[in-house]
Amino acid sequence: MDKAIIMDHVSYDNYLSDVSLTIQKDEFVGIVGDSNKSSILKVISGLSKITSGFVSVLGYDPYLKSFEYLKKISLLMEQEEIYFNEILPIDLLKITKEIYSISTREFNKNISELIQYINDLNLLNSLIYKPEILLLDHPNFDLEPVYNYHKKYRSTILISTDKIDDLVNIVRRVILIDKAQIVFDGAIDDIFTKFATEKIIKAKLSSNIDTKSVETIGTVKKYIYPYIYISVPKSVVSFAAAELIQNLPVTSLDIEELPVEEIIKNIKDNA
C-alpha cells in the first residue's frame, strides 16, 4: 500500500516532540489526546512549519503550499462554522469551485453525488473538489457521512477529537498524543481490550445521595449534584446501570468510554 503521509522525527515548537508516523493511502485514522493533537493536522496541511524533522504528504512538502498540493487536501476546523454560517450555501460552494478551478460539469456532478448522504454544509464544501486527504479537527457533526464517504471514495482521512467515543465503529487505528508525543499508535480495539476495560456511567439524579450507597455497584469517580460518574467493568455495565436505576433517584443515564486522560495513564502505567 502506498504511503500518503510521512512524519519522521518531527518537532514543532512545544506542540510536537520527535513525532514519527506513517499514514497509508485509504487509511481512516483517529487522533486523540491533549491539545497538541491538532498540531499534527496543522503540520500536514501546511499551516504550521516544523522546527525539525521531515514531512512528506503525497510526495509534497506541505509548507510550500503549492496549488497542486492544496487541491489534494482539505482541512476543516471547528471554528470555520461561525464564518460559513454567514454565507449562502450555494455562494460558499461556488467560491470553492472557483478557488480550486473545478469545471461546472464536475461541480454539478460532485454536488449531486455528495448531497445523497452529506447534509452538513461545512463538510460538503470541504469535499466538493474530492480531495485525496481529508483532515477534520474537532468535527461537531455526525461522522457517519464521513465514514460513508471513505468507503465510497477511499480517501485518506484523519480526525482529531477529544473523545474516543466519537471514533468507535468509525476508525480502526488510533493515535494518542500526550505532552507533544505519541504514547500509542495502533488498533482501536487494543485500546478497549487492554487499556479501557471499564466504562463510565453518568447518571443525573433528582435528589442528593450518600455516595457510600453506590460503592457496591462501582467506583465513584466524581459527584457534583445532580450528576454522578461511576466506573464499572465493561462486563457488568448493564447490570450496574440497572442497579442504579432501581436504587437511586435517577432521571437520566448515559454510558461512556473512559476519558482519554485515564486511558493515557493506563498506557503509561503498563509501559
PDB file of C-alpha atoms in Angstrom:
ATOM      1  CA  MET A   1       0.000   0.000   0.000  1.00  0.00           C
ATOM      2  CA  ASP A   2       1.300   3.488  -0.894  1.00  0.00           C
ATOM      3  CA  LYS A   3       2.223   5.952   1.812  1.00  0.00           C
ATOM      4  CA  ALA A   4       0.129   9.120   1.913  1.00  0.00           C
ATOM      5  CA  ILE A   5       1.735  10.857   4.885  1.00  0.00           C
ATOM      6  CA  ILE A   6       5.205  10.524   6.387  1.00  0.00           C
ATOM      7  CA  MET A   7       6.342  12.368   9.523  1.00  0.00           C
ATOM      8  CA  ASP A   8       9.861  11.454  10.611  1.00  0.00           C
ATOM      9  CA  HIS A   9      11.196  12.729  13.967  1.00  0.00           C
ATOM     10  CA  VAL A  10       9.129  15.891  13.661  1.00  0.00           C
ATOM     11  CA  SER A  11       9.268  18.619  16.282  1.00  0.00           C
ATOM     12  CA  TYR A  12       7.231  21.804  16.189  1.00  0.00           C
ATOM     13  CA  ASP A  13       7.889  24.378  18.913  1.00  0.00           C
ATOM     14  CA  ASN A  14       6.384  22.990  22.136  1.00  0.00           C
ATOM     15  CA  TYR A  15       3.485  21.294  20.372  1.00  0.00           C
ATOM     16  CA  LEU A  16       5.169  18.217  18.868  1.00  0.00           C
ATOM     17  CA  SER A  17       8.320  16.470  20.065  1.00  0.00           C
ATOM     18  CA  ASP A  18      10.095  13.841  17.956  1.00  0.00           C
ATOM     19  CA  VAL A  19       6.873  12.578  16.370  1.00  0.00           C
ATOM     20  CA  SER A  20       7.155   9.841  13.759  1.00  0.00           C
ATOM     21  CA  LEU A  21       4.214   8.252  11.942  1.00  0.00           C
ATOM     22  CA  THR A  22       3.183   6.893   8.578  1.00  0.00           C
ATOM     23  CA  ILE A  23      -0.338   7.003   7.183  1.00  0.00           C
ATOM     24  CA  GLN A  24      -1.112   4.763   4.219  1.00  0.00           C
ATOM     25  CA  LYS A  25      -3.366   5.827   1.368  1.00  0.00           C
ATOM     26  CA  ASP A  26      -7.016   4.947   2.068  1.00  0.00           C
ATOM     27  CA  GLU A  27      -6.442   4.819   5.856  1.00  0.00           C
ATOM     28  CA  PHE A  28      -9.002   6.300   8.251  1.00  0.00           C
ATOM     29  CA  VAL A  29      -7.219   7.322  11.470  1.00  0.00           C
ATOM     30  CA  GLY A  30      -8.334   8.983  14.692  1.00  0.00           C
ATOM     31  CA  ILE A  31      -6.076  11.253  16.744  1.00  0.00           C
ATOM     32  CA  VAL A  32      -6.972  11.688  20.406  1.00  0.00           C
ATOM     33  CA  GLY A  33      -5.251  13.273  23.385  1.00  0.00           C
ATOM     34  CA  ASP A  34      -4.297  16.694  24.697  1.00  0.00           C
ATOM     35  CA  SER A  35      -4.454  19.959  22.769  1.00  0.00           C
ATOM     36  CA  ASN A  36      -1.258  19.136  20.856  1.00  0.00           C
ATOM     37  CA  LYS A  37      -3.098  16.616  18.668  1.00  0.00           C
ATOM     38  CA  SER A  38      -4.385  19.359  16.367  1.00  0.00           C
ATOM     39  CA  SER A  39      -0.782  20.318  15.602  1.00  0.00           C
ATOM     40  CA  ILE A  40      -0.383  17.132  13.555  1.00  0.00           C
ATOM     41  CA  LEU A  41      -3.175  18.251  11.232  1.00  0.00           C
ATOM     42  CA  LYS A  42      -1.739  21.762  11.021  1.00  0.00           C
ATOM     43  CA  VAL A  43       1.678  20.402  10.017  1.00  0.00           C
ATOM     44  CA  ILE A  44       0.170  18.064   7.406  1.00  0.00           C
ATOM     45  CA  SER A  45      -1.948  20.864   5.922  1.00  0.00           C
ATOM     46  CA  GLY A  46       0.986  23.279   5.793  1.00  0.00           C
ATOM     47  CA  LEU A  47      -0.453  25.741   8.293  1.00  0.00           C
ATOM     48  CA  SER A  48       2.467  25.174  10.669  1.00  0.00           C
ATOM     49  CA  LYS A  49       6.158  24.941   9.838  1.00  0.00           C
ATOM     50  CA  ILE A  50       8.097  22.257  11.690  1.00  0.00           C
ATOM     51  CA  THR A  51      11.140  23.088  13.796  1.00  0.00           C
ATOM     52  CA  SER A  52      12.985  19.905  12.821  1.00  0.00           C
ATOM     53  CA  GLY A  53      12.424  16.575  11.126  1.00  0.00           C
ATOM     54  CA  PHE A  54      10.874  15.595   7.810  1.00  0.00           C
ATOM     55  CA  VAL A  55       7.320  15.728   6.468  1.00  0.00           C
ATOM     56  CA  SER A  56       6.027  14.427   3.143  1.00  0.00           C
ATOM     57  CA  VAL A  57       2.365  14.371   2.139  1.00  0.00           C
ATOM     58  CA  LEU A  58       1.558  12.708  -1.181  1.00  0.00           C
ATOM     59  CA  GLY A  59       5.163  13.433  -2.122  1.00  0.00           C
ATOM     60  CA  TYR A  60       4.849  17.171  -1.399  1.00  0.00           C
ATOM     61  CA  ASP A  61       6.380  19.438   1.216  1.00  0.00           C
ATOM     62  CA  PRO A  62       3.114  20.739   2.729  1.00  0.00           C
ATOM     63  CA  TYR A  63       4.605  24.015   3.959  1.00  0.00           C
ATOM     64  CA  LEU A  64       5.344  25.105   0.376  1.00  0.00           C
ATOM     65  CA  LYS A  65       1.561  25.130  -0.198  1.00  0.00           C
ATOM     66  CA  SER A  66       1.747  24.530  -3.933  1.00  0.00           C
ATOM     67  CA  PHE A  67      -1.609  24.767  -5.720  1.00  0.00           C
ATOM     68  CA  GLU A  68      -1.240  21.186  -6.906  1.00  0.00           C
ATOM     69  CA  TYR A  69      -0.870  20.085  -3.296  1.00  0.00           C
ATOM     70  CA  LEU A  70      -3.700  22.196  -1.913  1.00  0.00           C
ATOM     71  CA  LYS A  71      -6.090  20.655  -4.451  1.00  0.00           C
ATOM     72  CA  LYS A  72      -5.344  17.234  -2.961  1.00  0.00           C
ATOM     73  CA  ILE A  73      -6.093  18.025   0.696  1.00  0.00           C
ATOM     74  CA  SER A  74      -8.886  19.565   2.711  1.00  0.00           C
ATOM     75  CA  LEU A  75      -8.712  20.816   6.305  1.00  0.00           C
ATOM     76  CA  LEU A  76     -11.930  21.547   8.168  1.00  0.00           C
ATOM     77  CA  MET A  77     -11.548  23.174  11.549  1.00  0.00           C
ATOM     78  CA  GLU A  78     -14.352  23.547  14.066  1.00  0.00           C
ATOM     79  CA  GLN A  79     -14.329  27.342  14.252  1.00  0.00           C
ATOM     80  CA  GLU A  80     -14.911  27.684  10.499  1.00  0.00           C
ATOM     81  CA  GLU A  81     -18.622  27.068  11.041  1.00  0.00           C
ATOM     82  CA  ILE A  82     -19.046  30.564  12.525  1.00  0.00           C
ATOM     83  CA  TYR A  83     -17.780  32.060   9.293  1.00  0.00           C
ATOM     84  CA  PHE A  84     -19.602  29.710   6.959  1.00  0.00           C
ATOM     85  CA  ASN A  85     -22.975  30.399   8.508  1.00  0.00           C
ATOM     86  CA  GLU A  86     -22.755  33.990   7.255  1.00  0.00           C
ATOM     87  CA  ILE A  87     -22.675  32.854   3.606  1.00  0.00           C
ATOM     88  CA  LEU A  88     -25.476  31.420   1.498  1.00  0.00           C
ATOM     89  CA  PRO A  89     -24.765  27.710   0.862  1.00  0.00           C
ATOM     90  CA  ILE A  90     -24.631  27.930  -2.927  1.00  0.00           C
ATOM     91  CA  ASP A  91     -22.396  31.016  -2.782  1.00  0.00           C
ATOM     92  CA  LEU A  92     -19.953  29.250  -0.492  1.00  0.00           C
ATOM     93  CA  LEU A  93     -19.789  26.241  -2.812  1.00  0.00           C
ATOM     94  CA  LYS A  94     -19.286  28.482  -5.849  1.00  0.00           C
ATOM     95  CA  ILE A  95     -16.404  30.258  -4.118  1.00  0.00           C
ATOM     96  CA  THR A  96     -14.744  26.890  -3.508  1.00  0.00           C
ATOM     97  CA  LYS A  97     -15.431  25.941  -7.133  1.00  0.00           C
ATOM     98  CA  GLU A  98     -13.505  28.986  -8.336  1.00  0.00           C
ATOM     99  CA  ILE A  99     -10.653  28.606  -5.838  1.00  0.00           C
ATOM    100  CA  TYR A 100      -9.958  25.036  -6.904  1.00  0.00           C
ATOM    101  CA  SER A 101     -10.717  25.523 -10.617  1.00  0.00           C
ATOM    102  CA  ILE A 102     -13.499  22.944 -10.697  1.00  0.00           C
ATOM    103  CA  SER A 103     -15.303  22.718 -14.017  1.00  0.00           C
ATOM    104  CA  THR A 104     -19.052  23.340 -13.970  1.00  0.00           C
ATOM    105  CA  ARG A 105     -19.678  19.771 -15.095  1.00  0.00           C
ATOM    106  CA  GLU A 106     -17.538  18.306 -12.331  1.00  0.00           C
ATOM    107  CA  PHE A 107     -19.013  20.715  -9.776  1.00  0.00           C
ATOM    108  CA  ASN A 108     -22.589  19.681 -10.568  1.00  0.00           C
ATOM    109  CA  LYS A 109     -21.678  16.007 -10.657  1.00  0.00           C
ATOM    110  CA  ASN A 110     -19.927  16.168  -7.269  1.00  0.00           C
ATOM    111  CA  ILE A 111     -22.826  18.006  -5.643  1.00  0.00           C
ATOM    112  CA  SER A 112     -25.387  15.502  -6.926  1.00  0.00           C
ATOM    113  CA  GLU A 113     -23.295  12.621  -5.574  1.00  0.00           C
ATOM    114  CA  LEU A 114     -22.371  14.105  -2.209  1.00  0.00           C
ATOM    115  CA  ILE A 115     -25.740  15.502  -1.143  1.00  0.00           C
ATOM    116  CA  GLN A 116     -27.149  11.992  -1.180  1.00  0.00           C
ATOM    117  CA  TYR A 117     -25.537  11.357   2.202  1.00  0.00           C
ATOM    118  CA  ILE A 118     -23.954  14.630   3.344  1.00  0.00           C
ATOM    119  CA  ASN A 119     -26.215  17.336   4.763  1.00  0.00           C
ATOM    120  CA  ASP A 120     -23.597  19.397   6.620  1.00  0.00           C
ATOM    121  CA  LEU A 121     -22.598  22.434   4.561  1.00  0.00           C
ATOM    122  CA  ASN A 122     -19.098  22.666   6.026  1.00  0.00           C
ATOM    123  CA  LEU A 123     -18.351  19.043   5.218  1.00  0.00           C
ATOM    124  CA  LEU A 124     -19.905  19.295   1.764  1.00  0.00           C
ATOM    125  CA  ASN A 125     -17.784  22.332   0.984  1.00  0.00           C
ATOM    126  CA  SER A 126     -14.645  20.523   2.131  1.00  0.00           C
ATOM    127  CA  LEU A 127     -15.335  17.578  -0.171  1.00  0.00           C
ATOM    128  CA  ILE A 128     -16.757  19.338  -3.227  1.00  0.00           C
ATOM    129  CA  TYR A 129     -13.420  19.032  -5.076  1.00  0.00           C
ATOM    130  CA  LYS A 130     -12.886  15.384  -3.998  1.00  0.00           C
ATOM    131  CA  PRO A 131      -9.580  15.794  -2.089  1.00  0.00           C
ATOM    132  CA  GLU A 132      -7.327  12.775  -1.640  1.00  0.00           C
ATOM    133  CA  ILE A 133      -6.773  13.656   2.024  1.00  0.00           C
ATOM    134  CA  LEU A 134      -9.414  14.987   4.433  1.00  0.00           C
ATOM    135  CA  LEU A 135      -8.326  16.450   7.780  1.00  0.00           C
ATOM    136  CA  LEU A 136     -11.044  17.053  10.385  1.00  0.00           C
ATOM    137  CA  ASP A 137     -10.128  18.984  13.510  1.00  0.00           C
ATOM    138  CA  HIS A 138     -12.746  18.509  16.238  1.00  0.00           C
ATOM    139  CA  PRO A 139     -15.696  17.942  13.902  1.00  0.00           C
ATOM    140  CA  ASN A 140     -19.005  18.831  15.523  1.00  0.00           C
ATOM    141  CA  PHE A 141     -21.213  16.844  13.165  1.00  0.00           C
ATOM    142  CA  ASP A 142     -22.211  13.219  12.754  1.00  0.00           C
ATOM    143  CA  LEU A 143     -19.253  11.181  11.470  1.00  0.00           C
ATOM    144  CA  GLU A 144     -21.310   8.546   9.669  1.00  0.00           C
ATOM    145  CA  PRO A 145     -21.351  10.554   6.392  1.00  0.00           C
ATOM    146  CA  VAL A 146     -17.557  10.815   6.640  1.00  0.00           C
ATOM    147  CA  TYR A 147     -17.354   7.062   7.096  1.00  0.00           C
ATOM    148  CA  ASN A 148     -19.625   6.547   4.077  1.00  0.00           C
ATOM    149  CA  TYR A 149     -17.517   8.945   2.004  1.00  0.00           C
ATOM    150  CA  HIS A 150     -14.396   6.997   2.921  1.00  0.00           C
ATOM    151  CA  LYS A 151     -15.993   3.711   1.892  1.00  0.00           C
ATOM    152  CA  LYS A 152     -17.083   5.117  -1.466  1.00  0.00           C
ATOM    153  CA  TYR A 153     -14.045   7.170  -2.479  1.00  0.00           C
ATOM    154  CA  ARG A 154     -11.235   5.604  -0.388  1.00  0.00           C
ATOM    155  CA  SER A 155      -9.816   8.969   0.638  1.00  0.00           C
ATOM    156  CA  THR A 156      -7.217   9.171   3.391  1.00  0.00           C
ATOM    157  CA  ILE A 157      -8.915  10.692   6.455  1.00  0.00           C
ATOM    158  CA  LEU A 158      -7.565  11.907   9.789  1.00  0.00           C
ATOM    159  CA  ILE A 159      -9.835  13.065  12.601  1.00  0.00           C
ATOM    160  CA  SER A 160      -8.723  14.771  15.804  1.00  0.00           C
ATOM    161  CA  THR A 161     -11.216  14.666  18.664  1.00  0.00           C
ATOM    162  CA  ASP A 162     -11.359  14.952  22.446  1.00  0.00           C
ATOM    163  CA  LYS A 163     -13.478  11.826  22.963  1.00  0.00           C
ATOM    164  CA  ILE A 164     -12.529   8.361  21.836  1.00  0.00           C
ATOM    165  CA  ASP A 165     -16.263   7.521  21.896  1.00  0.00           C
ATOM    166  CA  ASP A 166     -16.575   9.522  18.658  1.00  0.00           C
ATOM    167  CA  LEU A 167     -14.313   7.044  16.866  1.00  0.00           C
ATOM    168  CA  VAL A 168     -15.966   3.759  17.858  1.00  0.00           C
ATOM    169  CA  ASN A 169     -17.160   1.863  14.763  1.00  0.00           C
ATOM    170  CA  ILE A 170     -15.631   4.603  12.592  1.00  0.00           C
ATOM    171  CA  VAL A 171     -11.846   4.047  12.583  1.00  0.00           C
ATOM    172  CA  ARG A 172      -9.604   1.027  13.029  1.00  0.00           C
ATOM    173  CA  ARG A 173      -6.458   2.913  14.031  1.00  0.00           C
ATOM    174  CA  VAL A 174      -5.983   5.475  16.782  1.00  0.00           C
ATOM    175  CA  ILE A 175      -3.036   7.702  17.666  1.00  0.00           C
ATOM    176  CA  LEU A 176      -2.892   9.056  21.238  1.00  0.00           C
ATOM    177  CA  ILE A 177      -0.958  12.259  21.918  1.00  0.00           C
ATOM    178  CA  ASP A 178       0.215  13.326  25.368  1.00  0.00           C
ATOM    179  CA  LYS A 179       2.600  16.172  26.147  1.00  0.00           C
ATOM    180  CA  ALA A 180       3.610  16.608  22.489  1.00  0.00           C
ATOM    181  CA  GLN A 181       4.498  12.937  21.992  1.00  0.00           C
ATOM    182  CA  ILE A 182       2.803   9.811  20.657  1.00  0.00           C
ATOM    183  CA  VAL A 183       2.069   7.408  23.504  1.00  0.00           C
ATOM    184  CA  PHE A 184       0.022   4.920  21.464  1.00  0.00           C
ATOM    185  CA  ASP A 185      -0.363   4.164  17.767  1.00  0.00           C
ATOM    186  CA  GLY A 186      -2.357   1.069  16.943  1.00  0.00           C
ATOM    187  CA  ALA A 187      -5.720  -0.637  16.651  1.00  0.00           C
ATOM    188  CA  ILE A 188      -8.643   0.997  18.434  1.00  0.00           C
ATOM    189  CA  ASP A 189      -9.710  -2.485  19.561  1.00  0.00           C
ATOM    190  CA  ASP A 190      -6.443  -2.797  21.500  1.00  0.00           C
ATOM    191  CA  ILE A 191      -7.293   0.387  23.387  1.00  0.00           C
ATOM    192  CA  PHE A 192     -10.529  -1.090  24.654  1.00  0.00           C
ATOM    193  CA  THR A 193      -9.266  -4.608  25.383  1.00  0.00           C
ATOM    194  CA  LYS A 194      -6.025  -3.572  27.106  1.00  0.00           C
ATOM    195  CA  PHE A 195      -6.309  -0.036  28.453  1.00  0.00           C
ATOM    196  CA  ALA A 196     -10.013   0.827  28.712  1.00  0.00           C
ATOM    197  CA  THR A 197     -11.583  -2.219  30.314  1.00  0.00           C
ATOM    198  CA  GLU A 198     -14.097  -0.102  32.235  1.00  0.00           C
ATOM    199  CA  LYS A 199     -16.917   2.224  31.265  1.00  0.00           C
ATOM    200  CA  ILE A 200     -18.270   5.334  32.920  1.00  0.00           C
ATOM    201  CA  ILE A 201     -21.930   5.510  33.884  1.00  0.00           C
ATOM    202  CA  LYS A 202     -23.093   9.120  34.060  1.00  0.00           C
ATOM    203  CA  ALA A 203     -26.353   9.406  35.975  1.00  0.00           C
ATOM    204  CA  LYS A 204     -28.453  12.510  36.606  1.00  0.00           C
ATOM    205  CA  LEU A 205     -30.196  12.468  39.981  1.00  0.00           C
ATOM    206  CA  SER A 206     -33.342  14.193  41.176  1.00  0.00           C
ATOM    207  CA  SER A 207     -32.073  14.493  44.778  1.00  0.00           C
ATOM    208  CA  ASN A 208     -28.810  14.317  46.719  1.00  0.00           C
ATOM    209  CA  ILE A 209     -27.440  10.939  47.814  1.00  0.00           C
ATOM    210  CA  ASP A 210     -24.745   9.493  50.046  1.00  0.00           C
ATOM    211  CA  THR A 211     -22.082   8.154  47.659  1.00  0.00           C
ATOM    212  CA  LYS A 212     -21.491   5.217  50.004  1.00  0.00           C
ATOM    213  CA  SER A 213     -24.802   3.829  48.768  1.00  0.00           C
ATOM    214  CA  VAL A 214     -23.276   3.077  45.359  1.00  0.00           C
ATOM    215  CA  GLU A 215     -19.894   1.712  46.429  1.00  0.00           C
ATOM    216  CA  THR A 216     -21.142  -1.841  45.952  1.00  0.00           C
ATOM    217  CA  ILE A 217     -22.054  -1.052  42.344  1.00  0.00           C
ATOM    218  CA  GLY A 218     -18.891   0.666  41.167  1.00  0.00           C
ATOM    219  CA  THR A 219     -16.215   3.285  41.855  1.00  0.00           C
ATOM    220  CA  VAL A 220     -17.465   6.846  42.202  1.00  0.00           C
ATOM    221  CA  LYS A 221     -15.185   8.968  40.005  1.00  0.00           C
ATOM    222  CA  LYS A 222     -16.969  12.269  40.540  1.00  0.00           C
ATOM    223  CA  TYR A 223     -20.121  13.559  42.189  1.00  0.00           C
ATOM    224  CA  ILE A 224     -21.295  17.092  41.573  1.00  0.00           C
ATOM    225  CA  TYR A 225     -25.043  17.176  42.074  1.00  0.00           C
ATOM    226  CA  PRO A 226     -27.092  16.421  40.061  1.00  0.00           C
ATOM    227  CA  TYR A 227     -24.524  14.272  38.201  1.00  0.00           C
ATOM    228  CA  ILE A 228     -22.646  11.251  39.466  1.00  0.00           C
ATOM    229  CA  TYR A 229     -19.966   9.416  37.469  1.00  0.00           C
ATOM    230  CA  ILE A 230     -19.331   5.765  38.301  1.00  0.00           C
ATOM    231  CA  SER A 231     -16.680   3.486  36.822  1.00  0.00           C
ATOM    232  CA  VAL A 232     -17.578  -0.189  36.354  1.00  0.00           C
ATOM    233  CA  PRO A 233     -16.059  -3.129  34.448  1.00  0.00           C
ATOM    234  CA  LYS A 234     -17.460  -3.456  30.930  1.00  0.00           C
ATOM    235  CA  SER A 235     -18.628  -6.993  31.678  1.00  0.00           C
ATOM    236  CA  VAL A 236     -21.144  -5.763  34.269  1.00  0.00           C
ATOM    237  CA  VAL A 237     -22.110  -2.362  32.873  1.00  0.00           C
ATOM    238  CA  SER A 238     -25.703  -3.387  32.043  1.00  0.00           C
ATOM    239  CA  PHE A 239     -26.206  -4.888  35.494  1.00  0.00           C
ATOM    240  CA  ALA A 240     -24.685  -1.821  37.177  1.00  0.00           C
ATOM    241  CA  ALA A 241     -26.906   0.543  35.184  1.00  0.00           C
ATOM    242  CA  ALA A 242     -29.988  -1.444  36.160  1.00  0.00           C
ATOM    243  CA  GLU A 243     -28.944  -1.356  39.821  1.00  0.00           C
ATOM    244  CA  LEU A 244     -28.507   2.412  39.732  1.00  0.00           C
ATOM    245  CA  ILE A 245     -31.926   2.955  38.162  1.00  0.00           C
ATOM    246  CA  GLN A 246     -33.555   0.656  40.699  1.00  0.00           C
ATOM    247  CA  ASN A 247     -31.877   2.022  43.827  1.00  0.00           C
ATOM    248  CA  LEU A 248     -31.210   5.707  43.127  1.00  0.00           C
ATOM    249  CA  PRO A 249     -33.371   8.694  42.076  1.00  0.00           C
ATOM    250  CA  VAL A 250     -32.056   8.553  38.505  1.00  0.00           C
ATOM    251  CA  THR A 251     -33.730  10.807  35.921  1.00  0.00           C
ATOM    252  CA  SER A 252     -31.364  10.052  33.021  1.00  0.00           C
ATOM    253  CA  LEU A 253     -28.372   7.835  32.384  1.00  0.00           C
ATOM    254  CA  ASP A 254     -25.551   7.674  29.822  1.00  0.00           C
ATOM    255  CA  ILE A 255     -22.783   5.133  29.358  1.00  0.00           C
ATOM    256  CA  GLU A 256     -19.431   6.445  28.117  1.00  0.00           C
ATOM    257  CA  GLU A 257     -15.906   5.228  27.475  1.00  0.00           C
ATOM    258  CA  LEU A 258     -13.142   6.184  29.914  1.00  0.00           C
ATOM    259  CA  PRO A 259     -11.824   9.723  29.490  1.00  0.00           C
ATOM    260  CA  VAL A 260      -8.758   9.922  27.263  1.00  0.00           C
ATOM    261  CA  GLU A 261      -6.638  11.116  30.198  1.00  0.00           C
ATOM    262  CA  GLU A 262      -7.331   7.891  32.084  1.00  0.00           C
ATOM    263  CA  ILE A 263      -6.623   5.751  29.033  1.00  0.00           C
ATOM    264  CA  ILE A 264      -3.281   7.503  28.572  1.00  0.00           C
ATOM    265  CA  LYS A 265      -2.469   6.981  32.246  1.00  0.00           C
ATOM    266  CA  ASN A 266      -3.253   3.271  31.914  1.00  0.00           C
ATOM    267  CA  ILE A 267      -0.989   3.030  28.857  1.00  0.00           C
ATOM    268  CA  LYS A 268       1.884   4.708  30.677  1.00  0.00           C
ATOM    269  CA  ASP A 269       1.369   2.557  33.786  1.00  0.00           C
ATOM    270  CA  ASN A 270       1.610  -0.563  31.613  1.00  0.00           C
ATOM    271  CA  ALA A 271       4.614   0.620  29.625  1.00  0.00           C
TER     272      ALA A 271
END
